[in-house]
XYZ file of C-alpha atoms in Angstrom:
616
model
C -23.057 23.535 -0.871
C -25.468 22.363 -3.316
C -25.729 18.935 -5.308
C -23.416 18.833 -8.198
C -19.641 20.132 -8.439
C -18.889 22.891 -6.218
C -17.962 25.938 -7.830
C -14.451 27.788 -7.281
C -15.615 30.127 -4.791
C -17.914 27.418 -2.822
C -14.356 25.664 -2.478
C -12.477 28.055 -1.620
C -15.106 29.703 1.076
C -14.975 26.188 2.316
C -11.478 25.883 2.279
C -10.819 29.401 4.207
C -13.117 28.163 6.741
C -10.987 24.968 7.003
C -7.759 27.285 7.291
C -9.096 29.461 9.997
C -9.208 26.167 12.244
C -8.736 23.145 12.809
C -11.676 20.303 13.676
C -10.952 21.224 17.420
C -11.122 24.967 17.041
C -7.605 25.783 17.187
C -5.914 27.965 14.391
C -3.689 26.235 11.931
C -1.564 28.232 9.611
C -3.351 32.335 9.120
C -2.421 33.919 6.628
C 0.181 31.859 5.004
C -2.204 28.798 5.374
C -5.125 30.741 3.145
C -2.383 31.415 0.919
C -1.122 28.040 0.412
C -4.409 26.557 -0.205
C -5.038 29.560 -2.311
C -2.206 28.724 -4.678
C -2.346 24.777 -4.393
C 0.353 23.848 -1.814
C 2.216 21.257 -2.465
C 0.448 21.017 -5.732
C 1.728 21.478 -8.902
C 1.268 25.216 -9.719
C 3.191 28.440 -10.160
C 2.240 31.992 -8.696
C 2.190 34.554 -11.986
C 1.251 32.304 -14.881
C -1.994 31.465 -16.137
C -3.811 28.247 -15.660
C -5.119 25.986 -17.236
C -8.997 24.067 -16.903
C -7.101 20.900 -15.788
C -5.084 23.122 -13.064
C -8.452 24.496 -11.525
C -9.661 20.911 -10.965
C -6.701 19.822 -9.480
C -6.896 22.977 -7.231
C -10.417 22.131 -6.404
C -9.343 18.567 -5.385
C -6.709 19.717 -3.719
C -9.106 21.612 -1.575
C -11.289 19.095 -0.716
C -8.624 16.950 0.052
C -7.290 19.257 2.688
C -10.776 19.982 4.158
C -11.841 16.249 4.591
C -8.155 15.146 5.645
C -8.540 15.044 9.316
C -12.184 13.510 8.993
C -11.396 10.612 6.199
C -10.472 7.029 7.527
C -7.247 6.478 6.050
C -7.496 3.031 4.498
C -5.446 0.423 3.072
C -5.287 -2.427 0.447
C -3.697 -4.503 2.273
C -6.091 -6.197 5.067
C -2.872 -7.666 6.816
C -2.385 -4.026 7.857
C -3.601 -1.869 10.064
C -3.211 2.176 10.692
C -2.633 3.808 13.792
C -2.846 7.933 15.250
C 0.520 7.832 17.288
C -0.584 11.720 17.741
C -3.143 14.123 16.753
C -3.288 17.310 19.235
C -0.663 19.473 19.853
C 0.570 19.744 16.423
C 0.441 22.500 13.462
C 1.139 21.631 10.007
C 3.651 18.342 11.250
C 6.260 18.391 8.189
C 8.637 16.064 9.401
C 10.398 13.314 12.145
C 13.410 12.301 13.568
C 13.458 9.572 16.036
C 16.106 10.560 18.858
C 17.217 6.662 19.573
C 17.760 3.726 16.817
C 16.066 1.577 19.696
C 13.190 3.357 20.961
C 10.280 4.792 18.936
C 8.217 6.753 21.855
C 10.318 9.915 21.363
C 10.897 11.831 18.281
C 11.065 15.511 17.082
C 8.612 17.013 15.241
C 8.863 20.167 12.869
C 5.877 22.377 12.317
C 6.219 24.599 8.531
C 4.572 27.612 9.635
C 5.545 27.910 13.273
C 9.097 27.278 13.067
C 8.753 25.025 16.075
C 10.844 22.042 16.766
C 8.657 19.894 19.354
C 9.749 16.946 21.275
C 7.253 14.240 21.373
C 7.165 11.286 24.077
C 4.870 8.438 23.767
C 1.939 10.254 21.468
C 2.564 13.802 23.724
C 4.144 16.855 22.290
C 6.092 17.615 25.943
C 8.115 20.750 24.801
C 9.102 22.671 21.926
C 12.925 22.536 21.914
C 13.576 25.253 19.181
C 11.664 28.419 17.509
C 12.927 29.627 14.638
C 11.439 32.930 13.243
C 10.140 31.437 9.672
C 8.539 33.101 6.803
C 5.701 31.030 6.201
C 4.199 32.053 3.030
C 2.847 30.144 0.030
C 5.596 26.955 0.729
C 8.247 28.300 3.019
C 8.309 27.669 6.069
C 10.169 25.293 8.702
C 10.781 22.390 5.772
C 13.384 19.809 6.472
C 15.044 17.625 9.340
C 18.291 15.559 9.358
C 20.503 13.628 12.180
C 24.367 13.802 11.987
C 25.192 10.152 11.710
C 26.790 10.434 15.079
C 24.589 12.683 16.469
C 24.067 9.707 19.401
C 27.267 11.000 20.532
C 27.098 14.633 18.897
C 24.103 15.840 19.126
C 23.714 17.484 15.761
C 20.442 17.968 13.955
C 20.308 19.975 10.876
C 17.242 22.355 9.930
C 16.288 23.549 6.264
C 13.984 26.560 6.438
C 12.901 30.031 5.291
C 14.032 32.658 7.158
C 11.745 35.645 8.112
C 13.786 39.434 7.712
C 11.056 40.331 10.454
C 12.630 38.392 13.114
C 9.655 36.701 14.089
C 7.165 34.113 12.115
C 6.033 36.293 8.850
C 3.318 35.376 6.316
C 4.497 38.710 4.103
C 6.019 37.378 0.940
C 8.222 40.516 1.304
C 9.825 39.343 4.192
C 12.098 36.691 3.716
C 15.917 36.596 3.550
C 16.880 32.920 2.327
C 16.672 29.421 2.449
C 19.096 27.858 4.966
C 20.160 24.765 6.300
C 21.620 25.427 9.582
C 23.058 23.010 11.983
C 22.393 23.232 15.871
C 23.447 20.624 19.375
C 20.504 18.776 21.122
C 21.804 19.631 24.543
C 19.310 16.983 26.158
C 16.462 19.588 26.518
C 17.004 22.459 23.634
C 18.671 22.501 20.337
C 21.505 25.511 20.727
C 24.300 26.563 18.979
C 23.498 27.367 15.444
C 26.099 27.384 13.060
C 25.092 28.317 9.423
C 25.946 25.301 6.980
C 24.927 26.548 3.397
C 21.718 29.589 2.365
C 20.237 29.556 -0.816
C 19.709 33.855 -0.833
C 17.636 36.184 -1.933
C 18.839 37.582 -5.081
C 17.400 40.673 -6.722
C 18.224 40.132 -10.336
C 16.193 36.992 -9.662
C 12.473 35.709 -8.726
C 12.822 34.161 -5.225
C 9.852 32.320 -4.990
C 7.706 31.880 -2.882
C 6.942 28.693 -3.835
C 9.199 25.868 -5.234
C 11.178 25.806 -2.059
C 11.909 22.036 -1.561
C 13.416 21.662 1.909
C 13.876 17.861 2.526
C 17.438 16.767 3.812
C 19.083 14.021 4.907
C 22.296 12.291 5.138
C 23.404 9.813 2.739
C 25.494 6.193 3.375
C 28.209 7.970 2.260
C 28.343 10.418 5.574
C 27.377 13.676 3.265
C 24.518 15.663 3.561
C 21.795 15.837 0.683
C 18.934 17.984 -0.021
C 16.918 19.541 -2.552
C 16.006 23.025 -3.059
C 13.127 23.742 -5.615
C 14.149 26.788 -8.445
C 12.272 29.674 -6.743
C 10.245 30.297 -10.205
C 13.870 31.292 -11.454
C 15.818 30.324 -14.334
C 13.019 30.972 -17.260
C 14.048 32.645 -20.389
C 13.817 35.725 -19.939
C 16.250 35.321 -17.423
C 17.864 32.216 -18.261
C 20.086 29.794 -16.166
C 21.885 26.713 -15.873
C 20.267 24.526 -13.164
C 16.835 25.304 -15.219
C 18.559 24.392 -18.496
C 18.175 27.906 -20.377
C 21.598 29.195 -19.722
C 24.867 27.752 -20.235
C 26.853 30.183 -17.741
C 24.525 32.351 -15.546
C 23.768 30.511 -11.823
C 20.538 29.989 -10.355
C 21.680 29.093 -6.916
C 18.674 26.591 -6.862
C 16.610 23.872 -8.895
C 18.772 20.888 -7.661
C 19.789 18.662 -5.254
C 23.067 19.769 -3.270
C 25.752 17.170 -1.695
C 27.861 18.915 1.305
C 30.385 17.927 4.263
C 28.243 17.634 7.354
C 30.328 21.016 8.321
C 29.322 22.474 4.614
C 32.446 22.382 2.461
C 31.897 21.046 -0.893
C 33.262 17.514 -1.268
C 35.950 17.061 -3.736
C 34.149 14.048 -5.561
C 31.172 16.224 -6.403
C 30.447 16.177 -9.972
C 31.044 19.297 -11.367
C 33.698 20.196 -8.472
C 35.486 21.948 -11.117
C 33.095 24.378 -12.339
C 34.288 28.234 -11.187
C 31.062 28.811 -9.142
C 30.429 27.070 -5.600
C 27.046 26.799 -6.359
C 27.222 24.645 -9.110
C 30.101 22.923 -7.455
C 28.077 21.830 -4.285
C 25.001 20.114 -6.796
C 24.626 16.490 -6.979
C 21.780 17.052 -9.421
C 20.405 19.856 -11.355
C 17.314 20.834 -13.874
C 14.895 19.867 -10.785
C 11.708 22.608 -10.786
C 10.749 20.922 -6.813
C 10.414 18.174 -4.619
C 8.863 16.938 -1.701
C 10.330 13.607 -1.802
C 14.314 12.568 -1.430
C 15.380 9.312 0.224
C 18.066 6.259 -0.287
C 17.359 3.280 -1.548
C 19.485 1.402 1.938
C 19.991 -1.819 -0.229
C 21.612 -0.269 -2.954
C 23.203 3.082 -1.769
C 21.380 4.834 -4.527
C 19.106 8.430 -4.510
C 15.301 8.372 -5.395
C 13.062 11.803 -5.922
C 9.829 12.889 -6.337
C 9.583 15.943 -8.817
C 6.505 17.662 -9.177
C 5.574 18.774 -12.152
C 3.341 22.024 -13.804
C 0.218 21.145 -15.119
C 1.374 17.799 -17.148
C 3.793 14.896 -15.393
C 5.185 14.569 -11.780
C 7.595 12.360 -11.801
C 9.710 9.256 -9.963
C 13.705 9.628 -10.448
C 16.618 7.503 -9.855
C 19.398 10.468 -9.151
C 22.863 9.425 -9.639
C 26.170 11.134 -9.818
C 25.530 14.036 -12.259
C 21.949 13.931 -12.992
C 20.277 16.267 -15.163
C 16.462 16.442 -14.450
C 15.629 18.242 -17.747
C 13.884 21.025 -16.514
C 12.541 23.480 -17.217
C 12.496 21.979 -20.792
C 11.550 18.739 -20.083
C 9.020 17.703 -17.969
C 7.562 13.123 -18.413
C 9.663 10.991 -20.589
C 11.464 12.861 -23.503
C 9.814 11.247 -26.068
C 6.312 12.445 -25.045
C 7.705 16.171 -25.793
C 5.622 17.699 -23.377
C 4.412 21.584 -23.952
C 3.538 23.909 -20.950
C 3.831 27.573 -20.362
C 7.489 27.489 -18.954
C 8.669 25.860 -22.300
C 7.383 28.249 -24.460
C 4.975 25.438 -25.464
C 7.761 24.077 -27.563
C 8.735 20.468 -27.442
C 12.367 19.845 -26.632
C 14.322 16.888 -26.486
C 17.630 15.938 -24.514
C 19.753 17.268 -27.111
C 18.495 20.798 -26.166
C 19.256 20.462 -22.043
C 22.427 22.216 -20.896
C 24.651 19.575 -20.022
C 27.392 20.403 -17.737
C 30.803 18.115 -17.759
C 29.664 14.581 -15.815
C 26.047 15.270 -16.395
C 23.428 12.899 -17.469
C 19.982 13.249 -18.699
C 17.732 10.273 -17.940
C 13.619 9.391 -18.268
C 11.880 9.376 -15.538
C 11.179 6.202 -13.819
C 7.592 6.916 -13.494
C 5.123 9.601 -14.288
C 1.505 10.795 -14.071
C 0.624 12.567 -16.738
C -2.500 14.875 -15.059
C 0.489 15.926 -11.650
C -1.106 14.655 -8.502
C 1.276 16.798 -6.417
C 3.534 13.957 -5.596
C 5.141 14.716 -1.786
C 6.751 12.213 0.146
C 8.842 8.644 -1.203
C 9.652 5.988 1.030
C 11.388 2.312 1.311
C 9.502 -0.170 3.691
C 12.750 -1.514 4.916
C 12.005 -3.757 7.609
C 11.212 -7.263 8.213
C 7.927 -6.201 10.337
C 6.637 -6.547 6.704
C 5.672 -9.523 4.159
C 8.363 -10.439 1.114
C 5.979 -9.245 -0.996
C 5.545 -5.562 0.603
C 9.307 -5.300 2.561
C 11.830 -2.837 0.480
C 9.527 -1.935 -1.650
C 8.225 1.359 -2.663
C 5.511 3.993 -1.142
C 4.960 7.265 -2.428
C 2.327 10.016 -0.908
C 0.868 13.052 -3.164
C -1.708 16.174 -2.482
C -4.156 16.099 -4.806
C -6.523 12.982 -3.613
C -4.912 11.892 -0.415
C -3.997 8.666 -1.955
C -0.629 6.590 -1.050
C 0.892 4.670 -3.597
C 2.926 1.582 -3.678
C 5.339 0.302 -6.463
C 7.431 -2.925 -6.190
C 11.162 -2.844 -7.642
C 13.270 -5.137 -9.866
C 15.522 -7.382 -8.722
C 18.410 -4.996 -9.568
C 16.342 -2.235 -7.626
C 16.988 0.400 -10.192
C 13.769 0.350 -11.961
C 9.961 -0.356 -10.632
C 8.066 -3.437 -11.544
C 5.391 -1.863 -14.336
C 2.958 -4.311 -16.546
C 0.077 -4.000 -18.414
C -1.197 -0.347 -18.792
C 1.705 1.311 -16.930
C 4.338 -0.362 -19.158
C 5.280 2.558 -20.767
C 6.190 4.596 -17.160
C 3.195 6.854 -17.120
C -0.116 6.671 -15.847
C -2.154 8.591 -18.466
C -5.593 8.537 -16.448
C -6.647 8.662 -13.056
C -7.779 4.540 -13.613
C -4.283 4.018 -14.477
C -3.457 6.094 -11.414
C -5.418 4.230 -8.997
C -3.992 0.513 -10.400
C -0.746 1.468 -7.916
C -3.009 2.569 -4.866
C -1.983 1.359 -1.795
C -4.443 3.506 0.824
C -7.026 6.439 0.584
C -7.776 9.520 2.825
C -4.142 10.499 4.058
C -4.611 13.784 3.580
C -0.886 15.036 2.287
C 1.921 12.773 3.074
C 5.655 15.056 3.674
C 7.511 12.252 5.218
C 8.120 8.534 5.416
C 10.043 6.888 8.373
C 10.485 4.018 9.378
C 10.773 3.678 13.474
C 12.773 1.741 15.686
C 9.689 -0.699 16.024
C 9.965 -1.851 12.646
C 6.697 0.328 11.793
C 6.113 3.066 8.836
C 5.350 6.524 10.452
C 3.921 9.092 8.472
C 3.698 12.839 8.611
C 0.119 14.333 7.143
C 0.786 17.913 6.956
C -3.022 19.653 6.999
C -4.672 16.527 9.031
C -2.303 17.832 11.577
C -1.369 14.187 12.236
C 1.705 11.381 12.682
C 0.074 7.688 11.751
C 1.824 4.580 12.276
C 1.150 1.227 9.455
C 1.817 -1.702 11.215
C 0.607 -5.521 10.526
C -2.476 -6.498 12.369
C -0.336 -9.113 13.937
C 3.044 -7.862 13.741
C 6.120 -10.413 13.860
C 8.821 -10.431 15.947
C 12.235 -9.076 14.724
C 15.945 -8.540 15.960
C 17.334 -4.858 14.153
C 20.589 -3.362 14.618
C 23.387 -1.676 13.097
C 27.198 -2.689 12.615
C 30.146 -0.818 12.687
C 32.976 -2.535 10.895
C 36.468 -0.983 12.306
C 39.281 -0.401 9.702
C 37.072 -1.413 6.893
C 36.810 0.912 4.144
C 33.729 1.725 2.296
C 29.948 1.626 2.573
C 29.068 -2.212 4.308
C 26.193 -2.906 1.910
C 26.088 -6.362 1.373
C 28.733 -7.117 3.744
C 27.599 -10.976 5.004
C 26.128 -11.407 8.428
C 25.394 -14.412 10.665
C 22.851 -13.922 13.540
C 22.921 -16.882 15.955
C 20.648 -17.033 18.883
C 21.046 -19.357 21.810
C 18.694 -20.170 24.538
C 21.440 -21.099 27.227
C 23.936 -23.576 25.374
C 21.241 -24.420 22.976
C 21.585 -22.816 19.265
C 17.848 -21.460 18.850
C 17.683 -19.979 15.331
C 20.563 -18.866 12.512
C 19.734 -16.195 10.343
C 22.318 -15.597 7.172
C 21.563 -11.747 5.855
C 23.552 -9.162 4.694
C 24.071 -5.353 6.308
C 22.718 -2.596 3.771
C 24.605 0.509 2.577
C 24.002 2.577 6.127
C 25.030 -1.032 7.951
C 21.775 -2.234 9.112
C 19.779 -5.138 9.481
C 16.238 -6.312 10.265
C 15.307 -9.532 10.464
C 12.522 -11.940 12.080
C 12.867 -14.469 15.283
C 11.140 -17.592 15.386
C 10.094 -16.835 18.437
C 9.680 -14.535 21.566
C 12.557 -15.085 24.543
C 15.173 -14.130 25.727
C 18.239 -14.850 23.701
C 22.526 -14.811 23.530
C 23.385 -13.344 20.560
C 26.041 -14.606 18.868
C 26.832 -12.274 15.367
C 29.222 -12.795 13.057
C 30.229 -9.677 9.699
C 32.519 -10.906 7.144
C 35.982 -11.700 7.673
C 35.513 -9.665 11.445
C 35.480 -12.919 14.111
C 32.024 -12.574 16.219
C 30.667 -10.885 18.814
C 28.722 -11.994 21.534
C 25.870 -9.551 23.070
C 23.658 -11.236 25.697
C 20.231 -10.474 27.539
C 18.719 -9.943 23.878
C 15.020 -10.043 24.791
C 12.144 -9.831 22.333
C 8.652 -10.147 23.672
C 5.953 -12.030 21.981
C 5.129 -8.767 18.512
C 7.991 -7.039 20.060
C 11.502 -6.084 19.051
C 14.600 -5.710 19.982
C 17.835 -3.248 18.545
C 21.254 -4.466 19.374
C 24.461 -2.477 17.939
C 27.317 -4.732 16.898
C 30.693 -3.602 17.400
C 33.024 -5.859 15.243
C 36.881 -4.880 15.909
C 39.043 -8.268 14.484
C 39.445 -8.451 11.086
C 41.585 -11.135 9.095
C 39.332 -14.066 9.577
C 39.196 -14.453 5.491
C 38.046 -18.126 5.741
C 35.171 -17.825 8.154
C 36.112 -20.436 10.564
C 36.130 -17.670 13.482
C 39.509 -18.055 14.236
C 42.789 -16.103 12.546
C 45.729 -18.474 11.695
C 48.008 -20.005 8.864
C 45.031 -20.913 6.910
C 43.583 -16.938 6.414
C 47.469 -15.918 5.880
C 48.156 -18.199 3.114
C 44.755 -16.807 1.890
C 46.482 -13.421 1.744
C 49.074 -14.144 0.486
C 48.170 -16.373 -2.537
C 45.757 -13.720 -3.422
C 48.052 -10.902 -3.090
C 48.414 -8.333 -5.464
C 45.437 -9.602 -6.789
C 41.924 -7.669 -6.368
C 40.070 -10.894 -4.658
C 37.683 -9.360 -2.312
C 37.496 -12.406 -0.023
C 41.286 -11.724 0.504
C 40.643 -7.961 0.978
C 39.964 -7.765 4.685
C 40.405 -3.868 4.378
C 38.350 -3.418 1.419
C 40.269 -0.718 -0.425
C 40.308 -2.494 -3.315
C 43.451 -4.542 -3.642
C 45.045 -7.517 -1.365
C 48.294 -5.679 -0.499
C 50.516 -5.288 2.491
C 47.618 -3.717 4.786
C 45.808 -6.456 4.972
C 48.777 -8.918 5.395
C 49.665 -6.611 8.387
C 46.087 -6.840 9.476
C 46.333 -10.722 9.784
C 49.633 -10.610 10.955
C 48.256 -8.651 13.902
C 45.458 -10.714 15.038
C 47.020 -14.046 14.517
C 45.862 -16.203 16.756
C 42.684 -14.423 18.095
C 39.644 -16.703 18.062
C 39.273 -20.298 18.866
């Protein structure tokens, strides 16, 4: 290649040659690979429609940025940090992870896109594939999501979105694909077995059905339900108008949302628009979505965040709740910038002209970039491994120029923290872009985790690589979970009191509060070995001993907390917390409300009654 900007076919020779194998030789995707870079995976294109100048560049980045992925340092603004290859051999197109223990971050699964392999990986070394499902892998199919059953430490359920090959083996032939699934199988201890089909997203022949605009991320919620997003398979335009795509007011898409199921796949009754006639409207959370590569919770808050990407004008940052109506395919940036683009008929619509179902919403984005930089994966950095200033916050990965960036939230945590140029929500030019960089050369970025060590782990799909973030000298912390018996609702924000004692002597108190899944991170003073002596609300404590934490080490402890009715704190249950109950009675007073259903009635009089007397 010559001085100057590479042409189109310099790239894409380049890029071919970067398909056919990987720095070490090995062959990486075939077919469906070429085809993916061809038509700007995980980028912000469509197959069939034309493109435009600012579409080709973004191609030819996106190119680049795949080839020089695995050869880039990946580099961060933040010197306190440092980055870390927990593997990188072994792997093909890494989508996504789920750690197998809360408590130990050496072993996780790993899901390859165009394999359909599930691998097990133990301390950096891919030591079996556990599952092979027989994908279709073309443009963005492929093996696409992961998810753990709450329980699955006593269950063993894991739950797989992908694209099912007709051919009964891994197919790049766009021809040959049957439907988008989520199924659900058992971790037996060495394989995943027992499938059992929880929802499929079809092919439909009245329809387009892709290939691209597949979504595929899932995950369960604090609520116990199972989320995930599913593209709109290039359907829903008008010629063939629908409702999730906001050109139909009664035919069904099947697709272009986010769905919200039972963990065995019936449709929960408090779905917002349970009482429309078709299922498939009836399972969405969320609707008028054209893809994403980026779904998570917020864990202090209990609320939904997405990435959506966008055509050739404005991915986007969303804060989903109940009923939310993304505005595609008619609106694409904040409403009032009345963006034009091929799907739209080039016509400028506004909210009024969405098609809002019973308990929808439409909302503005949060944030948008006005030239799409294929925005992928979104994550919270919640744990106290990191500084005030960088812990809960915001980090988002993209395609386009390998970049990760980071966004700091309000003190509500339903908006981002955006000043000077990016106070009106959009970053109209790659300088604006780059004033929320947080690294460079990560290649593309499908998932955020973070691990039982406190540390971010991140999947980059074409370096064929998991990192690890981690401080350069990394604090000690204490996480766990708590399980709160016969209380009712999420726990977020449910007070906690972590005591540790060195013998008889009272080391360190930490005051906190569990989040909406019931967790906790926090730092120790120091390394040792500790008693810990915890404490949840009106639940008298718990004592867990042998807590060791070595000097930058950890430790994960899961709190049990089975006596409830101590409503004045003094860890013990007697006259005092029943006179509480009853003076407050009939009243709403959540102190009172040891049950948490919402009113100080006769359960939780019978509650104290009970345990009177336990404590002391």
């Amino acid at each position: 290649m010559s001085g100057g900007s590479p042409s189109n076919l310099e790239v894409f020779r380049l890029a071919e040659r970067f398909a056919l194998s990987s720095p070490s030789g090995r062959r990486v995707g075939g077919e469906g690979f070429r085809l993916a870079l061809h038509f700007g995976f995980f980028g912000c294109h469509n197959l069939g429609y034309n493109r435009s100048m600012r579409q080709t560049r973004t191609r030819i980045g996106l190119f680049l940025t795949l080839m020089m992925g695995a050869l880039n340092a990946q580099t961060l603004v933040d010197p306190s940090l440092t980055v870390e290859t927990v593997i990188g051999s072994g792997i093909v197109q890494p989508v996504a992870i789920e750690f197998l223990r809360p408590d130990d971050p050496s072993r996780f699964f790993l899901i390859e896109r165009t394999t359909g392999r599930v691998k097990l990986v133990e301390n950096g070394n891919v030591v079996g594939t556990v599952l092979d499902l027989p994908v279709n892998y073309n443009s963005e199919r492929g093996l696409l999501g992961i998810a753990l059953h709450p329980d699955f430490a006593t269950n063993g359920y894991v739950y797989l979105y992908y694209s099912l090959s007709s051919t009964g083996s891994d197919s790049g032939t766009q021809s040959a694909w049957l439907d988008n699934r989520v199924e659900r199988y058992t971790w037996n201890g060495s394989a995943l077995v027992n499938p059992v089909l929880i929802v499929s997203f079809p092919r439909d022949s009245s329809q387009a059905n892709g290939p691209n605009h597949d979504g595929g991320v899932i995950l369960f919620g604090p609520d116990g339900k199972l989320y995930g997003v599913t593209g709109d398979l290039n359907r829903g335009r008008f010629s063939n108008p629908r409702i999730e795509q906001n050109t139909s007011s009664t035919a069904v898409a099947g697709v272009g949302g986010i769905f919200r199921l039972n963990p065995d796949g019936s449709i929960p009754p408090d779905n917002p628009f349970i009482a429309h006639s078709d299922p498939r409207i009836r399972r969405l959370w969320a609707y008028g979505i054209r893809n994403s590569f980026g779904l998570t919770f917020d864990a202090l808050t209990g609320k939904l965040w997405l990435t959506e990407n966008g055509p050739d004008v404005y991915d986007e940052i969303n804060l989903v709740e109940r009923g939310f109506n993304s505005g595609w395919l008619k609106i694409m940036g904040p409403d009032a910038r009345d963006a034009t683009y091929n799907e739209n008929g080039n016509t400028a619509f506004d909210a009024s002209d969405l098609v809002m179902l019973p308990n929808a919403y439409y909302a503005d984005p949060i944030f948008s970039w006005l030239t799409p930089i294929g925005v992928a994966a979104i994550g919270f950095l919640c744990s106290a491994r990191f500084e005030p200033g960088t812990r809960d916050q915001v980090v988002v990965g993209e395609s386009n120029n390998g970049q990760l960036y980071f966004f700091q939230m309000n003190a509500a945590r339903d908006d981002l923290i955006l000043t000077g140029a990016l106070a009106d929500r959009v970053a109209d030019s790659s300088t604006e872009r780059n004033l929320s960089r947080w690294g460079s050369g990560w290649g593309i970025v499908t998932d955020f985790k973070i691990g039982p060590d406190g540390y971010l782990y991140l999947c980059s799909i074409f370096a064929n690589r998991v990192y690890r973030i981690r401080p350069v000298n990394p604090p000690e912390i204490l996480n766990g979970k708590a399980r709160l018996e016969g209380r009712q609702g999420l726990p977020l924000g449910v007070p906690l009191t972590l005591k540790l004692y060195s013998g008889s002597t009272l080391v360190q108190t930490i005051t906190t509060a569990l989040d909406a899944y019931g967790r906790f991170s926090e730092r120790v003073a120091a390394p040792g070995s500790y008693t810990l002596k915890a404490k949840a609300g009106s639940y008298l404590s718990v004592s867990i001993p042998n807590v060791s934490i070595a000097s930058g080490g950890f430790a994960y402890r899961e709190l049990a907390f089975t006596v409830n009715g101590d409503v004045n704190g003094d860890d013990v249950i007697d006259d005092a917390d029943l006179l509480a109950v009853l003076f407050a009675f009939g009243s709403s007073d959540p102190s009172a409300d040891v049950n948490n259903d919402g009113m100080v009635d006769d359960a939780d009089l019978l509650t104290v009654l009970f345990n009177f007397g336990a404590g002391g």
